[in-house]
């Protein structure tokens, strides 16, 4: 079956403008009507270090970054050598023949472009990236007028001479490719176009938009990679809607400010990454005890300590679920793609407001900068939940009154008769400090009782594959896309594999997980951390025996890492995981022909 997607990777070094032309290409391809998904990696250095931007374009939704390339654009010899192992017969390599000498590439189509010579002839060697972009536009039928429009938008606030130089470099690359390169590959963009109205967002932008749609009117954070751009986004848009944005002096202050704003009646949010989440834990405990709704977004990165600020990992689940001391009710959600970043942020606010608890939404470094086309939200269909408010007409008010569902009305400061103390101390129904054994038991049960119906009321979870399967894969967060693509490949060769993608991770959705486990013979949990954190939580709270695929290299897992490396599939449809058959225990190598094989 002919593929309908095209994957382009641009590679080079920090300071060469890899991300710049990648983003221009991304916006242009989306503008002409295709679904796009991008993946990018870069180091913490301002100049130097490996940089990569990858774009997948398709008329169909794109589940993951994939595990192969069609086109590699190498802006440097280092960019070529770092990525040459991704090139297979039929791939295209665009490179500068003055600094790159491709060798040993059987079946790879070579397009040498004198990028540096052309850019120097224009008076500025830094324009090399735009020369490459022009060549890409000509070779793969990307409309020049669309790219030119995107360049004008990007450089509209720069010196006019800079805009003119970039447009000249783009045109020069286009002309050279048209006159000097004989096209030998079959690749063309655009393909068939999508027909619905869409937005092009990255994960951090989608979180900001989701928060605004949910009614967030207060945001505070301390800048920390890879969450910083959420604050940048809010600073551009929230003040115009009557909201407030405060850059705090540290993550502790940002969490405290968020609690104060929510106490005052506003929907409030803060964002951070792993090191900041560590510092916020006492404030999160305060919010849980005082029953003040807040939303915390944790854009995970490589840890521990300062770790790798720009690298990908899913290793904060334990910290999110168990970080605070004491018995603390909270909700932990995980976004799987850019669409999730938008809509799960809305749900995070709804849950915080309804249950009056802290809600932590987990994203990650890959998702934060991943650009993806998302259908434009239909605003009338978005459900918004607000907190239960105290009615001043009532004769008395007890903020922490024990109710049938544990949820008590909140008063707004200044509301007549609604005065109360919001405290992290254990307290009575009125908010006064209270330390009796019976009182602590009652208040603990009240706080946890709010979440008794959570799994019935809110269970965002997707399942795909047969109703009964030999292997069931559980995946959370942004690994979902690669798992989804791997499962599709299993199904294409007749393998009996199903998958479950939970979005609610704490409290653990025990019933849903046990139902899924009962329909498969082996449960494999795929996640990007060393400890197998979700797998450990599942084993602790259920009767499910799990097996794990853990990656912790700092880059996202690919479909091939799952489909090709960890499983064996035989022509009779039997599925093996790490050498153990999933049905009757027969070991690897005993029967049948191998279709997909472990290393």
Coordinates of C-alpha atoms in Angstrom, one line a residue:
X1 CA 0.0 0.0 0.0
X2 CA 1.5 3.4 -1.0
X3 CA 2.2 5.7 1.9
X4 CA 0.4 9.0 2.0
X5 CA 2.8 10.9 4.3
X6 CA 6.1 12.5 3.7
X7 CA 8.8 13.0 6.4
X8 CA 11.4 15.7 6.0
X9 CA 14.3 16.2 8.5
X10 CA 16.5 19.3 8.7
X11 CA 19.8 18.8 10.6
X12 CA 22.7 21.0 11.5
X13 CA 24.2 22.8 14.4
X14 CA 23.0 25.4 16.8
X15 CA 23.1 28.9 15.2
X16 CA 22.5 27.6 11.6
X17 CA 18.8 28.4 11.6
X18 CA 17.6 24.8 11.6
X19 CA 14.6 25.5 13.7
X20 CA 13.8 28.7 11.8
X21 CA 13.4 27.1 8.4
X22 CA 11.7 24.1 10.0
X23 CA 9.0 26.3 11.5
X24 CA 8.6 28.2 8.2
X25 CA 8.2 24.9 6.3
X26 CA 5.8 23.6 9.0
X27 CA 3.5 26.7 8.8
X28 CA 3.6 26.7 5.0
X29 CA 2.7 23.0 4.7
X30 CA -0.1 23.5 7.2
X31 CA -1.3 26.5 5.3
X32 CA -1.7 24.6 2.0
X33 CA -4.0 22.2 3.9
X34 CA -2.1 19.2 5.2
X35 CA -2.0 17.6 8.6
X36 CA 1.5 18.1 10.1
X37 CA 3.4 16.9 13.1
X38 CA 6.8 18.0 14.0
X39 CA 9.6 16.8 16.3
X40 CA 12.7 18.9 17.2
X41 CA 15.8 18.4 19.3
X42 CA 18.5 20.8 20.3
X43 CA 21.0 21.3 23.1
X44 CA 21.3 24.0 25.7
X45 CA 24.1 25.8 23.9
X46 CA 23.2 29.0 22.0
X47 CA 25.7 28.1 19.3
X48 CA 26.9 24.6 18.4
X49 CA 25.6 21.2 19.4
X50 CA 23.3 19.0 17.3
X51 CA 20.0 20.5 16.2
X52 CA 17.2 18.6 14.3
X53 CA 13.8 19.6 13.1
X54 CA 11.5 16.9 11.5
X55 CA 8.2 17.5 9.8
X56 CA 5.7 14.8 8.8
X57 CA 3.0 16.0 6.4
X58 CA -0.1 13.9 5.4
X59 CA -3.7 14.2 4.3
X60 CA -4.5 11.9 7.2
X61 CA -4.0 12.5 11.0
X62 CA -0.3 11.9 12.0
X63 CA 0.0 9.8 15.1
X64 CA 3.7 10.0 15.7
X65 CA 7.0 11.2 14.5
X66 CA 7.6 7.9 12.8
X67 CA 10.9 6.0 12.5
X68 CA 12.2 6.7 9.0
X69 CA 13.0 9.5 6.7
X70 CA 12.1 10.5 3.1
X71 CA 14.2 13.6 2.9
X72 CA 17.2 14.7 4.9
X73 CA 18.4 18.3 4.5
X74 CA 21.9 18.6 6.0
X75 CA 23.1 22.1 6.7
X76 CA 26.5 20.8 8.0
X77 CA 28.7 17.8 7.7
X78 CA 28.0 17.1 11.4
X79 CA 24.2 17.2 10.7
X80 CA 24.7 14.7 7.9
X81 CA 26.9 12.3 9.9
X82 CA 24.6 12.4 13.0
X83 CA 21.6 11.4 10.9
X84 CA 23.0 9.3 8.0
X85 CA 22.0 6.1 9.7
X86 CA 18.4 7.1 9.1
X87 CA 18.9 7.1 5.3
X88 CA 17.7 4.0 3.4
X89 CA 17.4 3.3 -0.3
X90 CA 15.0 5.7 -2.0
X91 CA 15.7 8.5 0.5
X92 CA 16.8 12.0 -0.6
X93 CA 19.8 13.8 0.8
X94 CA 20.2 17.5 0.2
X95 CA 23.6 18.8 1.3
X96 CA 26.3 21.3 0.7
X97 CA 29.0 19.6 -1.3
X98 CA 31.6 22.0 -0.1
X99 CA 31.6 20.6 3.4
X100 CA 29.9 17.2 3.2
X101 CA 31.1 14.1 1.3
X102 CA 28.4 11.4 1.4
X103 CA 29.9 7.9 1.3
X104 CA 28.5 4.4 1.4
X105 CA 24.9 5.4 0.8
X106 CA 23.4 2.7 -1.4
X107 CA 20.3 3.7 -3.2
X108 CA 20.1 7.2 -1.6
X109 CA 19.3 10.0 -4.0
X110 CA 21.9 12.9 -3.7
X111 CA 21.1 16.5 -4.4
X112 CA 24.2 18.7 -3.8
X113 CA 23.5 22.4 -3.4
X114 CA 26.3 25.0 -2.9
X115 CA 24.4 26.6 0.0
X116 CA 27.4 28.4 1.4
X117 CA 28.6 29.7 -2.0
X118 CA 25.2 31.0 -2.8
X119 CA 24.7 32.7 0.6
X120 CA 28.1 34.3 0.4
X121 CA 27.4 35.6 -3.0
X122 CA 24.4 37.4 -1.5
X123 CA 26.6 39.0 1.1
X124 CA 25.8 37.0 4.2
X125 CA 26.8 33.3 4.9
X126 CA 24.1 33.0 7.6
X127 CA 21.5 32.8 4.8
X128 CA 22.6 29.2 4.0
X129 CA 19.5 27.9 5.7
X130 CA 17.2 30.0 3.5
X131 CA 19.0 28.8 0.4
X132 CA 18.3 25.2 1.5
X133 CA 14.7 26.0 2.1
X134 CA 14.3 27.4 -1.4
X135 CA 15.8 24.3 -2.9
X136 CA 13.3 22.1 -0.9
X137 CA 10.4 24.2 -2.1
X138 CA 11.4 23.7 -5.7
X139 CA 12.2 20.0 -5.5
X140 CA 9.0 19.0 -3.7
X141 CA 6.5 21.4 -5.1
X142 CA 5.9 23.6 -2.0
X143 CA 4.3 26.9 -3.3
X144 CA 6.9 29.7 -3.1
X145 CA 4.2 32.4 -2.4
X146 CA 3.2 30.5 0.7
X147 CA 6.7 30.3 2.0
X148 CA 7.3 34.0 1.1
X149 CA 4.2 35.0 3.1
X150 CA 5.5 33.0 6.1
X151 CA 8.9 34.7 5.9
X152 CA 7.2 38.1 5.8
X153 CA 5.2 37.3 8.9
X154 CA 8.3 36.0 10.8
X155 CA 10.5 39.0 9.9
X156 CA 7.8 41.7 9.9
X157 CA 9.2 43.4 13.0
X158 CA 12.8 43.1 11.9
X159 CA 14.9 45.5 9.9
X160 CA 13.5 45.6 6.3
X161 CA 16.9 44.7 4.9
X162 CA 16.8 41.4 6.8
X163 CA 13.5 40.5 5.2
X164 CA 14.8 41.3 1.7
X165 CA 18.0 39.2 2.2
X166 CA 16.0 36.2 3.4
X167 CA 13.6 36.4 0.5
X168 CA 16.5 36.7 -2.0
X169 CA 18.2 33.7 -0.4
X170 CA 15.0 31.7 -0.7
X171 CA 14.6 32.6 -4.3
X172 CA 18.3 31.8 -5.1
X173 CA 18.0 28.3 -3.7
X174 CA 14.8 27.8 -5.6
X175 CA 16.4 28.9 -8.9
X176 CA 19.5 26.8 -8.4
X177 CA 17.5 23.6 -7.8
X178 CA 15.3 24.4 -10.8
X179 CA 18.2 24.9 -13.2
X180 CA 20.9 22.6 -11.9
X181 CA 19.2 19.6 -10.2
X182 CA 17.6 16.8 -12.2
X183 CA 14.8 15.4 -10.0
X184 CA 15.1 11.7 -9.5
X185 CA 12.8 11.0 -6.6
X186 CA 9.0 10.6 -6.6
X187 CA 8.2 12.8 -3.6
X188 CA 5.8 15.7 -4.0
X189 CA 4.2 18.0 -1.5
X190 CA 1.3 18.9 -1.4
X191 CA -0.7 15.8 -1.4
X192 CA -4.5 15.7 -1.0
X193 CA -5.6 18.5 1.4
X194 CA -7.6 18.4 4.6
X195 CA -11.0 20.1 4.4
X196 CA -11.8 21.2 7.9
X197 CA -10.9 24.5 9.7
X198 CA -7.7 24.0 11.8
X199 CA -5.2 25.6 14.1
X200 CA -1.5 25.0 14.0
X201 CA -0.3 24.8 17.6
X202 CA 2.6 23.4 19.6
X203 CA 1.9 21.7 23.0
X204 CA 2.7 24.7 25.1
X205 CA 0.5 27.0 23.0
X206 CA -2.4 24.5 23.2
X207 CA -2.1 24.4 27.0
X208 CA -2.4 28.2 27.1
X209 CA -5.4 28.2 24.7
X210 CA -7.1 25.5 26.7
X211 CA -6.6 27.4 29.9
X212 CA -8.1 30.6 28.4
X213 CA -11.1 28.6 27.1
X214 CA -11.6 27.1 30.6
X215 CA -11.8 30.6 32.1
X216 CA -8.3 30.9 33.5
X217 CA -7.7 34.6 34.4
X218 CA -4.6 34.3 36.6
X219 CA -1.2 32.8 35.6
X220 CA 2.1 32.9 37.4
X221 CA 5.3 30.9 36.8
X222 CA 9.0 31.0 37.1
X223 CA 10.8 30.5 33.7
X224 CA 12.1 27.0 33.4
X225 CA 12.8 25.0 30.2
X226 CA 10.7 23.5 28.6
X227 CA 7.7 25.2 30.2
X228 CA 8.8 28.8 29.8
X229 CA 7.0 29.5 26.5
X230 CA 3.6 28.9 28.2
X231 CA 4.3 32.0 30.3
X232 CA 5.4 33.9 27.2
X233 CA 2.1 32.9 25.5
X234 CA 0.0 34.0 28.5
X235 CA 1.8 37.4 28.7
X236 CA 0.7 38.1 25.1
X237 CA -2.9 37.1 25.4
X238 CA -4.2 37.0 29.0
X239 CA -3.9 40.8 29.9
X240 CA -6.2 41.6 26.9
X241 CA -8.9 39.4 28.4
X242 CA -8.7 41.2 31.8
X243 CA -6.4 38.6 33.3
X244 CA -3.2 38.8 35.2
X245 CA 0.3 37.4 34.5
X246 CA 3.0 37.5 37.1
X247 CA 6.6 36.2 36.6
X248 CA 7.5 34.9 40.1
X249 CA 11.0 34.9 41.7
X250 CA 10.9 31.1 42.0
X251 CA 8.5 28.2 41.6
X252 CA 7.4 28.3 45.2
X253 CA 6.2 31.9 44.9
X254 CA 4.4 31.1 41.6
X255 CA 2.5 28.2 43.3
X256 CA 1.7 30.4 46.3
X257 CA 0.4 33.2 44.1
X258 CA -1.7 30.7 42.2
X259 CA -3.3 29.5 45.4
X260 CA -4.0 33.1 46.5
X261 CA -5.6 34.0 43.2
X262 CA -7.9 30.9 43.4
X263 CA -8.8 31.7 47.0
X264 CA -9.8 35.1 45.8
X265 CA -12.2 33.5 43.3
X266 CA -10.2 33.3 40.0
X267 CA -9.4 30.2 38.0
X268 CA -5.6 30.1 38.3
X269 CA -2.7 28.1 36.9
X270 CA 1.0 27.7 37.2
X271 CA 3.5 25.8 35.0
X272 CA 6.9 24.3 35.7
X273 CA 9.2 21.4 35.0
X274 CA 10.6 18.7 37.3
X275 CA 12.9 20.8 39.5
X276 CA 10.1 23.3 40.0
X277 CA 7.6 20.7 40.8
X278 CA 9.9 19.5 43.6
X279 CA 9.9 23.0 45.1
X280 CA 6.1 23.3 44.8
X281 CA 5.2 20.2 46.8
X282 CA 4.5 22.0 50.1
X283 CA 2.2 24.5 48.3
X284 CA 0.4 21.6 46.6
X285 CA -0.1 20.0 50.0
X286 CA -1.5 23.3 51.3
X287 CA -3.9 23.6 48.4
X288 CA -5.1 20.1 49.0
X289 CA -5.6 20.6 52.8
X290 CA -7.2 24.0 52.3
X291 CA -9.3 22.6 49.4
X292 CA -8.4 25.4 47.0
X293 CA -8.6 24.4 43.3
X294 CA -5.4 25.0 41.3
X295 CA -3.9 23.7 38.1
X296 CA -0.2 22.9 37.8
X297 CA 1.3 21.9 34.5
X298 CA 4.5 20.0 34.6
X299 CA 6.3 19.9 31.3
X300 CA 8.6 17.0 32.1
X301 CA 12.3 16.9 31.1
X302 CA 15.2 14.6 31.8
X303 CA 16.1 14.3 35.5
X304 CA 17.1 14.0 38.3
X305 CA 18.6 17.2 39.5
X306 CA 18.8 19.8 36.8
X307 CA 19.0 16.9 34.3
X308 CA 18.7 17.7 30.6
X309 CA 16.7 20.9 30.2
X310 CA 15.9 20.3 26.5
X311 CA 15.6 16.5 26.5
X312 CA 12.6 14.3 26.6
X313 CA 11.5 12.0 29.5
X314 CA 8.4 10.9 31.4
X315 CA 9.9 10.5 34.8
X316 CA 7.8 12.8 37.0
X317 CA 4.8 10.5 37.5
X318 CA 5.9 9.4 41.0
X319 CA 6.6 13.1 42.0
X320 CA 3.2 14.2 40.7
X321 CA 1.2 11.4 42.3
X322 CA 3.2 11.0 45.6
X323 CA 5.4 14.1 46.0
X324 CA 3.6 15.7 48.9
X325 CA 3.9 14.4 52.4
X326 CA 0.8 13.1 54.2
X327 CA -2.4 11.7 52.7
X328 CA -3.3 14.2 50.0
X329 CA -6.1 14.0 47.5
X330 CA -5.0 15.2 44.1
X331 CA -5.6 14.4 40.4
X332 CA -2.9 13.7 37.8
X333 CA -3.6 13.8 34.1
X334 CA -1.3 13.2 31.1
X335 CA -1.6 14.7 27.7
X336 CA -0.7 12.5 24.7
X337 CA -0.7 15.0 21.8
X338 CA -1.3 18.6 21.0
X339 CA -5.1 18.1 20.9
X340 CA -4.9 16.6 24.4
X341 CA -2.9 19.6 25.6
X342 CA -5.8 21.8 24.6
X343 CA -8.7 19.8 25.8
X344 CA -7.1 18.1 28.9
X345 CA -6.2 21.6 30.2
X346 CA -9.9 22.5 30.0
X347 CA -10.7 19.3 31.9
X348 CA -7.9 20.0 34.4
X349 CA -9.7 23.2 35.3
X350 CA -13.1 21.5 35.4
X351 CA -11.8 18.8 37.8
X352 CA -10.0 21.3 40.0
X353 CA -13.1 23.5 40.3
X354 CA -15.5 20.6 40.8
X355 CA -13.5 18.6 43.4
X356 CA -11.6 21.6 44.9
X357 CA -8.3 19.8 44.7
X358 CA -4.9 20.4 43.0
X359 CA -4.8 19.0 39.5
X360 CA -1.4 18.3 37.9
X361 CA -1.3 18.0 34.1
X362 CA 1.8 16.2 32.8
X363 CA 3.2 17.2 29.4
X364 CA 6.8 16.7 28.3
X365 CA 9.7 18.3 26.4
X366 CA 8.9 16.6 23.1
X367 CA 5.2 17.6 23.3
X368 CA 6.0 21.2 24.4
X369 CA 7.6 22.1 21.1
X370 CA 5.8 19.6 18.8
X371 CA 3.7 21.4 16.3
X372 CA 0.5 19.7 15.1
X373 CA -2.6 20.6 13.2
X374 CA -5.7 20.6 15.4
X375 CA -9.3 21.1 14.3
X376 CA -10.6 24.5 15.5
X377 CA -12.5 24.1 18.7
X378 CA -16.3 24.4 18.5
X379 CA -16.8 26.8 21.4
X380 CA -20.5 26.1 22.1
X381 CA -19.6 22.4 22.6
X382 CA -17.0 23.0 25.3
X383 CA -18.2 22.1 28.7
X384 CA -17.1 24.4 31.5
X385 CA -17.4 23.6 35.2
X386 CA -17.2 26.3 38.0
X387 CA -16.8 25.8 41.7
X388 CA -19.8 25.6 44.0
X389 CA -20.2 29.0 45.6
X390 CA -21.6 29.9 49.1
X391 CA -25.0 31.5 49.0
X392 CA -25.0 34.6 51.2
X393 CA -28.7 34.1 51.9
X394 CA -27.8 31.2 54.2
X395 CA -27.8 32.0 57.9
X396 CA -24.4 30.4 58.7
X397 CA -21.3 29.3 56.8
X398 CA -18.9 26.5 57.5
X399 CA -16.3 26.3 54.7
X400 CA -15.3 22.7 55.4
X401 CA -18.8 21.4 56.2
X402 CA -19.0 17.7 55.8
X403 CA -21.4 16.9 52.9
X404 CA -22.6 13.7 51.2
X405 CA -19.9 14.0 48.5
X406 CA -17.3 15.8 50.5
X407 CA -17.6 19.0 48.4
X408 CA -18.4 22.2 50.4
X409 CA -19.4 25.6 48.9
X410 CA -16.6 28.2 48.6
X411 CA -17.0 31.8 49.6
X412 CA -15.3 34.7 47.9
X413 CA -13.4 37.1 50.1
X414 CA -15.6 40.0 51.1
X415 CA -18.8 38.0 50.7
X416 CA -21.1 38.8 53.5
X417 CA -21.2 36.0 56.0
X418 CA -18.6 34.0 54.1
X419 CA -15.5 34.8 56.1
X420 CA -13.3 31.8 56.8
X421 CA -9.6 30.8 57.3
X422 CA -8.0 28.9 54.5
X423 CA -5.3 27.0 56.2
X424 CA -2.8 24.2 55.7
X425 CA -3.3 23.2 59.4
X426 CA -5.7 20.4 60.2
X427 CA -9.0 22.1 61.0
X428 CA -12.6 21.8 61.9
X429 CA -15.6 22.5 59.6
X430 CA -15.3 26.2 60.2
X431 CA -11.6 26.3 59.4
X432 CA -10.4 26.8 63.0
X433 CA -7.3 24.6 63.9
X434 CA -8.4 21.2 65.2
X435 CA -6.2 18.3 66.1
X436 CA -8.4 15.7 67.7
X437 CA -8.1 12.2 66.5
X438 CA -11.7 12.1 65.5
X439 CA -11.6 15.4 63.7
X440 CA -8.5 14.5 61.7
X441 CA -10.2 11.2 60.6
X442 CA -13.4 13.0 59.6
X443 CA -11.5 15.7 57.6
X444 CA -9.2 13.2 55.9
X445 CA -12.2 11.1 54.9
X446 CA -14.0 14.2 53.6
X447 CA -11.1 15.3 51.5
X448 CA -10.6 11.8 49.9
X449 CA -14.4 11.2 49.6
X450 CA -14.6 14.0 47.0
X451 CA -12.8 11.6 44.6
X452 CA -14.9 8.5 45.2
X453 CA -16.8 8.9 42.0
X454 CA -14.0 10.3 39.8
X455 CA -13.5 7.1 37.8
X456 CA -17.2 7.0 37.0
X457 CA -17.5 10.7 36.3
X458 CA -14.4 11.3 34.3
X459 CA -12.5 8.5 32.5
X460 CA -10.7 9.8 29.4
X461 CA -9.3 6.6 28.0
X462 CA -8.9 5.2 24.5
X463 CA -8.7 1.5 23.6
X464 CA -7.9 0.1 20.2
X465 CA -7.5 -3.3 18.7
X466 CA -9.5 -6.5 19.2
X467 CA -11.8 -7.0 22.2
X468 CA -9.6 -9.9 23.2
X469 CA -5.9 -10.1 22.4
X470 CA -2.8 -12.0 23.3
X471 CA -0.9 -8.8 24.1
X472 CA -2.3 -5.6 25.5
X473 CA -0.1 -2.5 25.5
X474 CA -0.7 0.3 28.1
X475 CA 0.9 3.7 27.3
X476 CA 0.6 7.2 28.7
X477 CA 1.6 10.7 27.6
X478 CA 3.2 11.4 24.3
X479 CA 4.4 7.8 23.9
X480 CA 0.9 7.1 22.8
X481 CA 1.5 8.2 19.2
X482 CA 4.3 5.7 18.7
X483 CA 2.4 2.9 20.3
X484 CA -0.6 3.7 18.2
X485 CA 1.5 3.4 15.0
X486 CA 3.1 0.2 16.2
X487 CA -0.3 -1.3 17.0
X488 CA -1.4 -0.4 13.4
X489 CA 1.6 -2.3 12.1
X490 CA 0.8 -5.3 14.2
X491 CA -2.7 -5.3 12.9
X492 CA -1.5 -5.1 9.3
X493 CA 0.4 -8.4 9.7
X494 CA -2.3 -10.1 11.6
X495 CA -0.8 -9.9 15.0
X496 CA -3.2 -10.1 18.0
X497 CA -2.4 -6.8 19.8
X498 CA -4.6 -4.3 21.6
X499 CA -3.7 -1.0 23.4
X500 CA -5.1 1.2 26.2
X501 CA -4.3 4.8 26.6
X502 CA -5.3 6.2 30.0
X503 CA -5.3 10.0 30.5
X504 CA -6.2 9.8 34.2
X505 CA -3.2 8.5 36.0
X506 CA -4.0 9.3 39.6
X507 CA -6.1 8.2 41.3
X508 CA -5.3 5.2 39.3
X509 CA -8.3 4.0 37.2
X510 CA -8.2 0.5 38.7
X511 CA -11.5 -0.8 37.3
X512 CA -10.7 0.2 33.7
X513 CA -7.2 -1.2 33.9
X514 CA -8.4 -4.5 35.4
X515 CA -11.1 -4.8 32.7
X516 CA -8.5 -4.3 30.0
X517 CA -6.1 -6.7 31.6
X518 CA -8.8 -9.4 31.8
X519 CA -9.2 -9.2 28.0
X520 CA -5.6 -9.8 27.1
X521 CA -3.0 -12.5 28.1
X522 CA 0.0 -10.2 28.7
X523 CA 0.1 -6.6 29.7
X524 CA 3.1 -4.5 28.5
X525 CA 3.5 -0.9 29.7
X526 CA 5.5 1.4 27.5
X527 CA 6.9 4.6 29.1
X528 CA 9.9 6.9 28.9
X529 CA 11.5 6.4 32.3
X530 CA 14.0 4.0 33.8
X531 CA 11.8 2.8 36.7
X532 CA 8.7 1.9 34.9
X533 CA 6.7 4.3 37.0
X534 CA 3.2 3.6 35.7
X535 CA 3.8 -0.1 35.6
X536 CA 4.9 0.0 39.3
X537 CA 1.7 1.9 40.2
X538 CA -0.4 -0.6 38.3
X539 CA 1.2 -3.6 40.1
X540 CA 0.8 -1.9 43.5
X541 CA -2.9 -1.1 43.2
X542 CA -4.2 -3.9 41.0
X543 CA -3.8 -7.7 40.5
X544 CA -2.2 -7.1 37.1
X545 CA 1.2 -8.6 36.3
X546 CA 2.9 -6.1 34.0
X547 CA 5.9 -6.3 31.7
X548 CA 7.7 -3.1 30.6
X549 CA 9.3 -1.3 27.8
X550 CA 11.3 1.6 29.3
X551 CA 13.3 4.1 27.3
X552 CA 15.3 6.9 28.9
X553 CA 17.7 8.1 26.2
X554 CA 16.4 11.7 26.2
X555 CA 14.6 11.3 22.8
X556 CA 11.1 10.0 22.2
X557 CA 10.4 6.3 21.6
X558 CA 9.7 5.4 18.0
X559 CA 7.2 3.0 16.6
X560 CA 10.1 0.7 15.5
X561 CA 11.4 0.6 19.1
X562 CA 8.2 -1.1 20.0
X563 CA 7.3 -3.0 16.8
X564 CA 10.7 -4.1 15.7
X565 CA 12.9 -4.4 18.7
X566 CA 10.8 -5.6 21.6
X567 CA 8.4 -8.0 20.0
X568 CA 8.5 -11.1 17.7
X569 CA 5.5 -11.8 15.5
X570 CA 5.2 -15.1 13.6
X571 CA 3.3 -15.8 10.4
X572 CA 0.7 -17.7 12.4
X573 CA -0.2 -14.5 14.2
X574 CA 1.5 -15.5 17.5
X575 CA 3.0 -12.6 19.4
X576 CA 6.1 -12.8 21.6
X577 CA 7.5 -10.2 23.9
X578 CA 11.2 -10.3 24.9
X579 CA 11.3 -14.0 23.9
X580 CA 8.3 -15.2 25.9
X581 CA 5.2 -16.3 23.9
X582 CA 2.1 -14.5 25.1
X583 CA -0.3 -17.5 24.8
X584 CA 1.1 -20.8 26.0
X585 CA 4.6 -20.1 27.1
X586 CA 6.5 -21.6 24.2
X587 CA 9.9 -19.9 23.9
X588 CA 11.3 -17.9 21.0
X589 CA 12.7 -19.9 18.1
X590 CA 10.6 -23.0 18.6
X591 CA 8.2 -22.7 15.7
X592 CA 7.0 -20.7 12.8
X593 CA 8.5 -18.0 10.5
X594 CA 9.4 -14.7 12.0
X595 CA 7.9 -11.6 10.5
X596 CA 9.0 -8.9 13.0
X597 CA 12.0 -9.8 15.1
X598 CA 13.8 -8.7 18.2
X599 CA 17.2 -7.2 17.3

